[in-house]
Amino acid sequence: MARGKLRIYLGAAPGVGKTYAMLSEAHRRVERGTDCVVAFVEHHDRPRTEVMLHGLEQIRRKDLEYRDTSFTEMDIDAVLARRPKVVLVDELAHTNIPGSRNAKRWQDVEELLAAGIDVISTVNIQHLESLGDVVESITGVRQQETVPDEVVRRADQVELVDMSPQALRRRMAHGNIYKPDKVDAALSNYFRPGNLTALRELALLWVADRVDEYLNAYRSEHEVSTIWGSRERIVVGLTGGPEGRTLIRRAARLAEKGAGGEVLAVYIARTDGLTSSSPKELAVQRGLVEDLGGTFHHVVGDDIPAALLAFARGVNATQIVLGVSRRKSWQYVFGPGVGATVARDSGPDLDVHLITHDEAGKGRGLPVPRGARLGRTRIIWGWLVGALGPAVLTLLLTHVAPEVGLANDMLLYLSLTVAAALLGGLLPALASAVVGSLLLNWFFTPPVHTLTIADPKNVVAIVIFIGVAVSVASVVDLAARRTHQANRLRAESEILSFLAGNVLRGETSLEALLERVRETFGMVSVALLERESEVDPWTCAGSVGSRPCQDLDDADVGVPVGDHMALALTGRVLPAEDRRVLAAFAVQSAVVLDRQRLRREADQAKELAEGNRIRTALLAAVSHDLRTPLAGIKASVTSLRSDDVAWSEEDEAELLQAIEEGADRLDLLVGNLLDMSRLQTGTVTPLIREIDLDEVVPMALGGVPEGSAELDIPETLPMVSVDKGLLERVVANVVENAVKYSPQDEPVLVSASAIADRVEVRVVDRGPGVPDEAKERIFAPFQRYGDAPRGAGVGLGLAVARGFAEAMGGTIGAEDTPGGGLTMVLSLRAAAGGAGDDGGFRKAAVGGAGDGGGFTKAAAGGAGDDGDFRKAAAGSS
C-alpha cells in the first residue's frame, strides 16, 4: 500500500489563517470530486472559520474522561474505518488526552499516512522542536507542545501562511482571533510587533531552507551544474594564513547586505599528506566562521582553483571571496596564482572578490609539510628546464650569438643546471648536466659535430662543468629537502601540541577529535574500532564521515592502539611519514574514549552514592519519625479499647485528638517522602497556567496556626505562570518551616513584589537564622538545622519546595532578615500578559483549545496549554 501524502500549512503565529486556508483547500478538493472529510478542526469560536466547516463531512470525535472531566479527541479508528482519500487534522503539535492511542497528534497522523490516507494539517513555527529555545528568548514563553522537525520536513508540501504583523494586530483588534476581553492583553504581550516580526522571520527562514532542500535535490537529479542565484551564498577560500580572519569578516559583511545571505568557508587540502597550513590558525578561523553564523568545510584536492570552483558550484554559491596572493612579485613567473585562475574560470554566474590584506606580497611563510618532495608543479618545471632548456639555449647560441666563446657557453649551460636544481631537485639537474655536456661537446667543442675533444683543456673544462653542475644540484636539492623536512616537523609539532593541549584540557570530544583526524589527513571517514578479544568482531566506538568501516580489514589505513583497539581510516593510503602523527592521534582517541567512559561511570557512581545516602538517611529518619506517631496512635487506640478504665468524654476527646495528630504527621511524612521520590526520579511534570498569587497563597496558610502568619499581597501584582498545586505546596512548606522556628509572638510575614519579568514571594521570620555556610545545605534532603526537635520532621520540606519551584521554572533561596531571622525568597516567572505556553490566549472560564492544541478548563482537573493534565488541588502535581 502506498503511503499517503502530507500537506502542512505553516504559520508564524496564531490567527494568521492556517485553519481557514486548510478548509478552503478542502472545499476546492470536494468541488473537484475528491473524498475529503474533517477528522479534527478547531474553529476557536471564530465565525469565519466556523462557516468554512459547513458543507464538509465531519467524523464524530471520540469522548474521553480524564479526572472527572470530559474531553474530545480525534477518533482515529473511525477515520481508518471511513478510509477517505483526504482527511483534515488540525493542530499537528497537539498533545492527546491520557488514554488515547498515541501521546501526540502527529503520531496519529503518521498512522493515517501509513494507511495510505492523504492528510492536510496545520502547525505554528513556535511548535517546531528545534526552535524552542529561540522562541522562548523572543516571547519569554516556553513551548510545551512541540513536534519533531523531521515530521514537518518529511511533508510532501509545506505551505507558508503569511501575514504582516500590522495586519495580524488589526485582525486581533477587530475581534477576529480572540474575545474582546483578551484583545488588550494579547496586543500588549505576545502579539507585540517585535514578537510577531521575529516569529515571521523564523517561519520565512525555515521555509526558505526547506525550499533549498527541494532545489538542491532537483539540481542533483537533473545534473544542473550552472549556478542559480536564488539566494546569496558566499564561499570564502582559506589558506590557513593569518589573512583568513579578514576574509571571513568581509564575507560576513557582504552576506548581511542581502537577506538570507550565507557564508561558507572552505579550506582546500592537498592529497599528499598533512595540511599545508597552521592547524592552530585554521581552528581559530573555524571558530570565527561559526560565531558569525557560517559553516566551515574541508575539501581535498591537488588543483586548488578547480576544487574551489567545484565546491562553489556544488553549493550553488553566487560569490567567492579570496585574498590577494601573499606571493612575492618574482614568484608570479610560476603561474598567475589561485585568485587570478579562479577569477578567469569562474564564468559570468559567479562573482569573485579579491580582498587586500596586511599579508599581501609578504610571501607565504607557511609550513609545507609534504615530506621531502618539492611538489608536482615544481618538479615538472624542473624537468622542462633540465631537458628542454639546453636544447633551446643551443639554438640561441648557434643562430643568434655564435661567437660567445666556450667559457661563456659553459657558464650559460651551468646556469640552466642550477635553475633545474632549484626547481626540480637533483634528477632534473643531473639530466640538464648530461644533456648540456653532450650539446657543448657536439656544437661548441672543437672538432664540432663530433663527440671527440681535440684540446685536453676542453676535456678538463667539461669535466669541471659536470662536477660543478652535479655538486650544485646536490647541494640545492639537499637544502630543499632539509627545509621541507624542517617545515614538516614544524607542522607536526603544531598539530601535536594543539591536539595534546585540547585533550589535556578536556575540550575535545571523541567525535571532534576524529573529525580533526579526517580533516588533517584528508580522509573520507575515520572510525575508532574496539573488540573484547582477538576472536571477537570489531565494534565501532565512534566515527565521522560517510560510510565509516566497521572492520579493520576494510580500512585503507589502520593504526592499532593496544591489543583490542584500532583507528581505521578510509579514503586513500597514507605515506609512511604520516604514520607518526596518525599514531599520536590514535593514542589520544583511545584516551578520550576512556575519559568519556570514566566520566559516565563517575556520574553513575555519584548517582548511586547519592541514592545510597538518601536511602541511609531515609532509614535513619523513618526508624524514629515514622515509629513515633505510630507509637502514639497505638497507645491511644489501646487505651480506648481497654475495658478496665472508664474514660471520661474529655479523656476520649484527648486520645482521639492524639490519634488525629499522629495520623496527620504520618500523612505529612509519607507525602513528603513520595514527593521527594518523584523529584529524584524526574517524574514531576508541572501544569503551567496563569494565576494570581492571592488565589494560592491564602490557601497555603491553612496548615499553620491562626495568627502565626501575616499576608501582604498587592492586588496590582502581575499574574504568574506556575502550577497551582505545586505553588501551594511550595509556599505551605516554606511558611510551615518559618513558623516552626519563629517566636510565638512574632508572626511570619508573607509578602510579594514584582521585579522586571519576575514576581518574588518573601517569607520573613524572626527566628535564630542560619549561617551563610548552611544556607544551601538546608535545602538538601534529610537536613534539619540546629537543635530542631526529633518530632519536627525528617528534613524534606525545604528540599521538596526547591524541587517543585525549579520544576515550574522558578528559584528559591535563603537570605538573612535585617534585625535577625531568615527570609526565604521564592522567585517566579511573571505571565506574559495572558500568553499561554503555546502562544495562544484562553479565557479561564472557557474550556476551548487554542492554536497549540492544548485544553483548559476553569474547573480543577482541567488540562493545560502544554497538554499535560493534573488536578489543581494542592499536592496533586
Phi, psi and omega in degrees: 000130180290143179288143178291165180259142182247128175239130184237132171264116184257130179239159179274337184198163175300141174095000181284346176110027180295309182297320179298316179295322179296317179292325176297318177296322178297317178297321178296321181288321178298319179296332178274000177094012180281139178282098186235130181229163178257118177269319179200116176221129177257123178266350176054034179061027175267116189304315184293324177291320180297322179297326182293343177285340180295136179090357178249137178291129180244129177278132182300136180282164180263130179273133179230142177257131176217116179052054174063021178231140183265135177229162176239141178225166176297134179268094185292328178294321178295323179294316180295324178291322180287326179047064175284170175286317182228139179230142179261124180229107184280159171055074185298330184274003185298143174264126182286156176298138174307134185107347175287165181297316180241152181286328185237151180291328179296334175289324173299318181297320178300323179293320178294318179297320179297333179276002177088014181262129176287141184234137171244127185221178180224154176199150175264154184298329183289350181267357175289132190300320184289344184259010183302312182294321181295315181295321179295321179292333180278311188260343185078007183240126178274125181282122179269331179262114183228162176231136180302139180303324184298327179297317180286322180295329180285352181300143179289329177219134173236115183248125180278125174262105190252149176202137180294152179303323181294317180293321180294321178293326176294319176300319179296314182297329180278001178079021181274354182242306181235167179294155184304326183286351178254354187295311183299315180296320181294315182295329183269358182234265186296324185267033173291149182304320180297316178300312183295321179296316180295317178295323178296319178296319177302314181296316181297317181293321180295316179293324178298319177297321178296320177296322177300320179298315177300316182296315180296321178297319180294316180297320179292318181295322183261009177053050178275117182260339179288157183271130174254111185281062181288332176205158183285117172238122187247119178263128179253119177274119182252144175251352186090000178276171184293343180286350183300324181296320178297318181295319182296315180294321179295318178297321178297322178293322176296320180294327181292338181289337178243135181298133178078015179297149184227137181250128178234111178270136183226137174244127180263118179253142177286165185266006188255033173135216183291161180292144182269048181208172178280116179301325180295316180293321177297321178297320178296316181293325177296316177298322179295317178300313182293325177296328180273007176088009179263187180232151181249137182227149182237120184236141179256131178182140180279325177269096189297312178301317181294318180295320180295316179293322178296319178295316181298317179289328180294326180264007178061043180285157178248340182217149174236133178248121179232157176269149173302140187302143176272001181290150175283167187301316184293339182287349179288351176294341181272359180148166184287344181097165184295314184300311181294321179295317179296317179298323181290322186264001186289329181084176185284347185264005184222113180277140180240125178253124174258115187258129175284155181202173185291338184269358183299132176075005183266000183092156185289302178067014179265151175294139178246081189277068180240041177068216184266358182281150184268355183102146186296318182297314181295322180294319178298314178297324178297317179291324177297315179292319183288325184265314183270333182303311179301323179295315179297317179297323179297317178299318180295318183288329181278331185250330184260312183228073185286345186254031182290322182108148185298321182297316178292324176301316181296321178295322178295316178294325178295324177297319177297321180296317178296320179296319178297322178293318179297324184275308191248355179095205191289311187297312176300325179293318177298318177299318178297320180295317180295310182296317180298318180296319178296317180292323176299316180295316187287316190260334190236352181256120180297143348287136183286162180063023171219162178269006179275141178244116184282316184270123179301331178297325178292327177298315179297322181295318180291321178297317177297321178301313181295317181297315179296319181298314180294319181295312180299317180297319180295317181295315180297316181295318180295319179297319180296318180294317179295322178297313181292325176295319178297317178296324178295315178298324176296316178297319179297317182295321178296317180297313183292321180291319178295319178297311182297319180298316180296315183292317181296327178278356179071027184268352187246126172277169182297317181296320179294321179293316178295324177295323177293323175299314182298316182289320182297318184259003177064044181263164179281317180210157178222134180223143174258113184255150177211160177206157184288320180210177184292339181266348181277153178287159178285144172235149184270118178272342179180147182205159173219161180089178182269140177053057177294143182285147180255359179219141184296331180291339181271357185275147173286326178225128178233129180238110180289145175233097185075201184271335189231027178211146181206152175258123184244126181239143176235149178142312180189168178270128182273147175294161186297329183291342179277348185292331183296311178293321180297323178297322177296318176300319182297316179297317179295325177298318178296321179297316180297318178298315178298322180294317179298318180292320177296323179294318177297317179295323178295320178296318178296318179296322178296317178297318179296319179296319178296319178296319178295320179297317180293319179296319178297315178296323180296315180297318180296320182288315183293328182301334180250306188291335177277325182283331183298306178295327177296320179296319178297317179296316180299315181296319181294316180295318179298320179295318181293327181277353183289133178270351185277342184239135177263104183278139174283169180298322179295319179295317179298319179297322180292319178294319177296323178295322177296320177298315181296316180296320177296320178294321178297319179295319177297318180298317179295318180297311181296320178299315178295320178297317178295317179298318180295321179295322178293322177293321180294325182268357177070031182260009178275116179241101185288150173258100186279123177220166180266122181221164172268143180299326182289355173275339189247313188301314178301323179293329182289343182270007182292341183268001180250155181301148180297136180085359181271355180216144176241145182251141174218079183246103180297144179287343183274001180296144175290162176290159180241149178264098185215173168268121187301315182294316180295318180298321179297320178294318181299309182296318181299315181296318182292316181294317179298321178295319180294318180297325182299324184257353182275144176301151185296329182270004179241096180294151177284136180260126176246110182235166181216151178205160180256133178226111182055236181262021179236156173239128182252132172252123184245126178250110189251126174236166180247032181282198184289345182080178182224134177299158182301321183291346181254000185293331176272328184293334183290346178268358178282151180298144175062035177246127175233125186276143170067218186261043178299137180294153181300330181280005184278004178115178184262007177081038180249348187301309182288327177297317177295319180299315179295318179300314179293321180297315180292328177296332179269005182085016179252181177224158177217136180211173183241144175213163182288143173273128177304128182093358178112139180118188183229140178240122175268127182248114177255115181256125183238157180277125178289145180292147181276056175063034178098008179279124176281175184293341178263010179086356179263179181228137183228149173280139182294337184266000183241138182265028182284157178264143180267190184296334180280353177086014178276181181226137176229142174222142178289332181288152176300139181096358178290157181268146185263180186296335184271006177081358173271156187228133178199161177282150181277350181294153181300136176082006182263024186293000000 
